[in-house]
Amino acid sequence: MTLRHATLHQLRSFPVLARHLNMTRAAEELHLTPAALSIQVKQLAEAVGLPLHEQIGKRLFLTEAGRLVDAASRDILSRLAQLATDLAETQGLERGCLRVSMVSTAKYLVPRLLGEFCRVHPGIEVALEVINRDEILDRLVRNQDDLYIMGRVPEGLSVVVQTFMDNPLVMLAPADHPLAGLRAVDPARLEGENFILREQGSGTRLAAEDFFASHRLRPRVRMTLGSNEAVKQSVAGGLGLAVLSEHTLALDVASGAFAILDVQGFPLLRHWYAVYPMGKQLSTVSRTFLEHLAAAGAAQAAGARNYGPEL
């Protein structure tokens, strides 16, 4: 058996198929047609000399050879990425790549911090993924990025965690809500209110559910949405209350569409975390960006920067 005819392009494509186990979705991620991806996988199987997947009904499964090729491909790609980083570091901090994945709520904060970082280090290339928590954890397990930004520390994984900034959660209501403008609202007055929550597994939703449970509230969940913007628009439309990160409201200060309720126990103080696998050797670029995040958090704590709005 020889693998000399296997190409790097095929080795990059196969782990995507192995992750989705769906030719169409994998092809979409790779910006290929399903037919083109199918040809690549077939050619890789021919180079290996064994089938890499099998179709049972409408479902696709990896063969044992496919699982071995998937693991080896990811190892090869990881080593090549590390080689690129090592070579860049021989040229100093002003060259190299920073790969960051973050949960969607962090898009209201982290791109600004990345922008500041890149203005100081303009030669650094940034690859940024904005995805949901489940996808973040999948990428973390696969060690696909340098750093992972999230609002809740992953459980059951061997990781290094750096807290870098507060992430207060607020109770959002339509501007004309009866509780708007009242002081120290008793949580019991939320009983019977309609709520719009983020999707299951969201750190924001989990924090809200912990609050409800601690006060023995049974919220009426009117809608579950996977987007902060959709949640805000639904609140503005009078469909219910919501618990959101204050950072998500940074561009809504002047809209007049919302009120932040002064509910006892709010804001719920959470944090932003930068996470990476235990034992991972961080590049100089990654370590410097972690220092940048820590400095931004220290500035926020000192009141030198205001990342949250006042509605």
XYZ file of N, CA, C and O in Angstrom, residues 62-145:
336
model
N -18.210 6.206 8.589
C -16.808 5.951 8.286
C -16.500 4.476 8.502
O -17.003 3.846 9.438
N -15.660 3.929 7.650
C -15.113 2.600 7.893
C -13.959 2.734 8.887
O -13.553 3.848 9.258
N -13.408 1.611 9.308
C -12.254 1.667 10.203
C -11.100 2.394 9.526
O -10.406 3.211 10.148
N -10.886 2.131 8.222
C -9.836 2.840 7.481
C -10.141 4.336 7.436
O -9.236 5.170 7.553
N -11.421 4.690 7.285
C -11.807 6.098 7.252
C -11.503 6.791 8.564
O -11.041 7.944 8.574
N -11.761 6.117 9.682
C -11.455 6.721 10.987
C -9.952 6.933 11.149
O -9.510 7.946 11.707
N -9.165 5.979 10.670
C -7.700 6.130 10.752
C -7.214 7.285 9.875
O -6.352 8.078 10.283
N -7.774 7.397 8.668
C -7.372 8.477 7.762
C -7.807 9.823 8.320
O -7.070 10.816 8.234
N -8.998 9.889 8.930
C -9.468 11.132 9.542
C -8.502 11.596 10.628
O -8.077 12.760 10.647
N -8.143 10.695 11.538
C -7.229 11.055 12.628
C -5.867 11.473 12.102
O -5.288 12.485 12.544
N -5.343 10.720 11.124
C -4.031 11.047 10.565
C -4.066 12.373 9.818
O -3.116 13.177 9.904
N -5.150 12.641 9.096
C -5.266 13.899 8.349
C -5.252 15.082 9.298
O -4.572 16.093 9.051
N -5.998 14.961 10.410
C -6.026 16.059 11.368
C -4.659 16.264 12.015
O -4.234 17.399 12.258
N -3.945 15.170 12.271
C -2.592 15.283 12.822
C -1.668 16.003 11.844
O -0.879 16.881 12.235
N -1.750 15.632 10.580
C -0.890 16.242 9.556
C -1.195 17.725 9.418
O -0.282 18.571 9.376
N -2.475 18.078 9.364
C -2.856 19.476 9.202
C -2.460 20.299 10.417
O -2.029 21.459 10.284
N -2.600 19.716 11.603
C -2.184 20.411 12.822
C -0.679 20.665 12.823
O -0.211 21.751 13.195
N 0.066 19.660 12.384
C 1.529 19.823 12.350
C 1.946 20.868 11.327
O 2.868 21.664 11.564
N 1.275 20.912 10.184
C 1.582 21.922 9.176
C 1.255 23.323 9.681
O 1.999 24.282 9.431
N 0.124 23.440 10.404
C -0.232 24.739 10.969
C 0.807 25.180 11.991
O 1.195 26.357 12.047
N 1.280 24.224 12.811
C 2.303 24.561 13.793
C 3.613 24.940 13.116
O 4.329 25.851 13.557
N 3.932 24.256 11.999
C 5.136 24.597 11.245
C 5.055 26.031 10.732
O 6.033 26.789 10.811
N 3.879 26.419 10.213
C 3.716 27.788 9.717
C 3.914 28.795 10.839
O 4.545 29.846 10.651
N 3.382 28.466 12.022
C 3.549 29.356 13.177
C 5.010 29.440 13.598
O 5.536 30.523 13.876
N 5.687 28.287 13.647
C 7.091 28.264 14.041
C 7.941 29.080 13.076
O 8.837 29.836 13.497
N 7.673 28.937 11.786
C 8.444 29.691 10.798
C 8.179 31.183 10.931
O 9.102 32.007 10.806
N 6.896 31.534 11.194
C 6.561 32.946 11.351
C 7.255 33.531 12.572
O 7.686 34.692 12.562
N 7.377 32.722 13.632
C 7.992 33.244 14.856
C 9.478 33.509 14.690
O 10.053 34.300 15.429
N 10.103 32.857 13.712
C 11.502 33.170 13.451
C 11.652 34.568 12.873
O 12.738 35.136 12.872
N 10.525 35.124 12.377
C 10.543 36.476 11.824
C 9.999 37.495 12.815
O 9.802 38.649 12.473
N 9.720 37.067 14.064
C 9.262 37.994 15.078
C 7.753 38.051 15.171
O 7.022 37.434 14.407
N 7.267 38.828 16.147
C 5.842 38.925 16.428
C 5.052 39.527 15.285
O 3.852 39.306 15.185
N 5.688 40.275 14.426
C 4.934 40.998 13.397
C 4.519 40.114 12.230
O 3.936 40.596 11.265
N 4.787 38.842 12.293
C 4.323 37.900 11.277
C 3.668 36.724 11.974
O 3.973 36.407 13.097
N 2.748 36.090 11.294
C 2.126 34.899 11.864
C 0.621 34.957 11.753
O 0.043 35.899 11.222
N -0.023 33.915 12.263
C -1.474 33.787 12.169
C -2.047 33.540 13.560
O -1.457 32.822 14.373
N -3.178 34.145 13.825
C -3.907 33.947 15.068
C -5.270 33.370 14.721
O -6.059 34.001 14.018
N -5.561 32.153 15.198
C -6.837 31.489 14.920
C -7.691 31.526 16.184
O -7.304 30.963 17.211
N -8.837 32.187 16.093
C -9.718 32.369 17.250
C -11.122 31.904 16.890
O -11.648 32.260 15.836
N -11.720 31.109 17.774
C -13.140 30.779 17.668
C -13.854 31.381 18.866
O -13.325 31.347 19.983
N -15.058 31.906 18.643
C -15.781 32.526 19.753
C -17.272 32.278 19.616
O -17.790 32.083 18.508
N -17.968 32.274 20.755
C -19.422 32.141 20.744
C -20.018 33.418 20.164
O -19.404 34.487 20.184
N -21.244 33.300 19.644
C -21.828 34.410 18.886
C -21.975 35.679 19.703
O -21.807 36.785 19.173
N -22.265 35.568 20.998
C -22.440 36.775 21.813
C -21.156 37.586 21.891
O -21.192 38.819 22.012
N -20.002 36.918 21.782
C -18.724 37.625 21.883
C -18.442 38.507 20.675
O -17.509 39.314 20.699
N -19.256 38.384 19.607
C -19.002 39.202 18.414
C -19.226 40.684 18.679
O -18.785 41.529 17.890
N -19.908 41.024 19.784
C -20.124 42.419 20.122
C -18.921 43.011 20.846
O -18.897 44.212 21.108
N -17.960 42.183 21.197
C -16.821 42.637 21.985
C -15.478 42.290 21.361
O -14.623 43.165 21.171
N -15.289 41.016 21.038
C -13.961 40.527 20.654
C -13.442 41.123 19.344
O -12.251 41.452 19.256
N -14.266 41.293 18.287
C -13.714 41.908 17.067
C -13.106 43.286 17.314
O -12.098 43.645 16.689
N -13.700 44.042 18.248
C -13.120 45.352 18.582
C -11.728 45.189 19.202
O -10.791 45.929 18.865
N -11.604 44.200 20.095
C -10.307 43.949 20.727
C -9.300 43.412 19.708
O -8.111 43.754 19.757
N -9.771 42.571 18.784
C -8.893 42.081 17.716
C -8.441 43.235 16.824
O -7.290 43.282 16.391
N -9.370 44.168 16.553
C -9.014 45.320 15.732
C -7.913 46.150 16.370
O -6.965 46.575 15.693
N -8.028 46.378 17.674
C -6.983 47.122 18.391
C -5.654 46.384 18.302
O -4.591 46.993 18.083
N -5.713 45.066 18.482
C -4.503 44.248 18.453
C -3.834 44.303 17.079
O -2.616 44.443 16.971
N -4.651 44.217 16.029
C -4.104 44.203 14.670
C -3.569 45.572 14.252
O -2.668 45.655 13.404
N -4.110 46.636 14.824
C -3.548 47.958 14.518
C -2.138 48.090 15.068
O -1.282 48.753 14.475
N -1.896 47.442 16.212
C -0.546 47.468 16.799
C 0.374 46.486 16.072
O 1.576 46.741 15.927
N -0.189 45.367 15.593
C 0.594 44.326 14.920
C -0.018 44.059 13.548
O -0.660 43.020 13.326
N 0.169 44.957 12.583
C -0.544 44.867 11.296
C -0.139 43.686 10.428
O -0.860 43.338 9.495
N 0.988 43.046 10.704
C 1.421 41.934 9.871
C 0.796 40.605 10.240
O 1.001 39.606 9.543
N 0.009 40.568 11.319
C -0.570 39.309 11.784
C -1.868 39.033 11.036
O -2.732 39.895 10.899
N -2.005 37.807 10.558
C -3.230 37.371 9.889
C -4.148 36.721 10.915
O -3.713 35.897 11.720
N -5.422 37.117 10.910
C -6.387 36.592 11.880
C -7.429 35.755 11.161
O -7.998 36.179 10.151
N -7.670 34.553 11.677
C -8.768 33.703 11.204
C -9.766 33.607 12.344
O -9.441 33.103 13.423
N -10.983 34.126 12.128
C -11.977 34.227 13.195
C -13.220 33.419 12.851
O -13.792 33.579 11.767
N -13.645 32.544 13.771
C -14.876 31.762 13.617
C -15.881 32.231 14.666
O -15.560 32.292 15.858
N -17.092 32.578 14.232
C -18.172 32.960 15.140
C -19.236 31.867 15.052
O -19.933 31.760 14.043
N -19.350 31.046 16.096
C -20.194 29.851 16.043
C -20.887 29.652 17.386
O -20.649 30.409 18.335
N -21.752 28.638 17.466
C -22.440 28.398 18.734
C -21.559 27.567 19.675
O -20.490 27.083 19.296
N -22.035 27.418 20.903
C -21.211 26.780 21.936
C -20.858 25.335 21.587
O -19.715 24.911 21.787
N -21.818 24.575 21.065
C -21.534 23.180 20.732
C -20.425 23.076 19.687
O -19.550 22.202 19.779
N -20.459 23.957 18.696
C -19.419 23.943 17.666
C -18.081 24.370 18.240
O -17.025 23.837 17.848
N -18.101 25.334 19.170
C -16.869 25.750 19.851
C -16.227 24.556 20.556
O -15.014 24.307 20.443
N -17.027 23.811 21.300
C -16.495 22.675 22.053
C -15.945 21.608 21.111
O -14.927 20.975 21.416
N -16.601 21.420 19.972
C -16.114 20.452 18.987
C -14.755 20.880 18.452
O -13.826 20.067 18.351
N -14.613 22.159 18.121
C -13.325 22.654 17.620
C -12.250 22.594 18.706
O -11.077 22.328 18.418
N -12.639 22.847 19.953
C -11.700 22.778 21.066
C -11.159 21.365 21.234
O -9.950 21.154 21.387
N -12.053 20.391 21.195
C -11.630 18.990 21.335
C -10.690 18.604 20.203
O -9.728 17.854 20.398
N -10.963 19.131 19.010
C -10.143 18.805 17.840
C -8.891 19.690 17.729
O -8.100 19.529 16.803
N -8.739 20.647 18.660
C -7.567 21.533 18.665
C -7.398 22.243 17.317
O -6.321 22.286 16.735
N -8.498 22.844 16.833
C -8.470 23.457 15.509
C -8.062 24.931 15.534
O -7.835 25.513 14.474
N -7.993 25.532 16.712
C -7.696 26.963 16.798
C -6.669 27.217 17.888
O -6.317 26.328 18.656
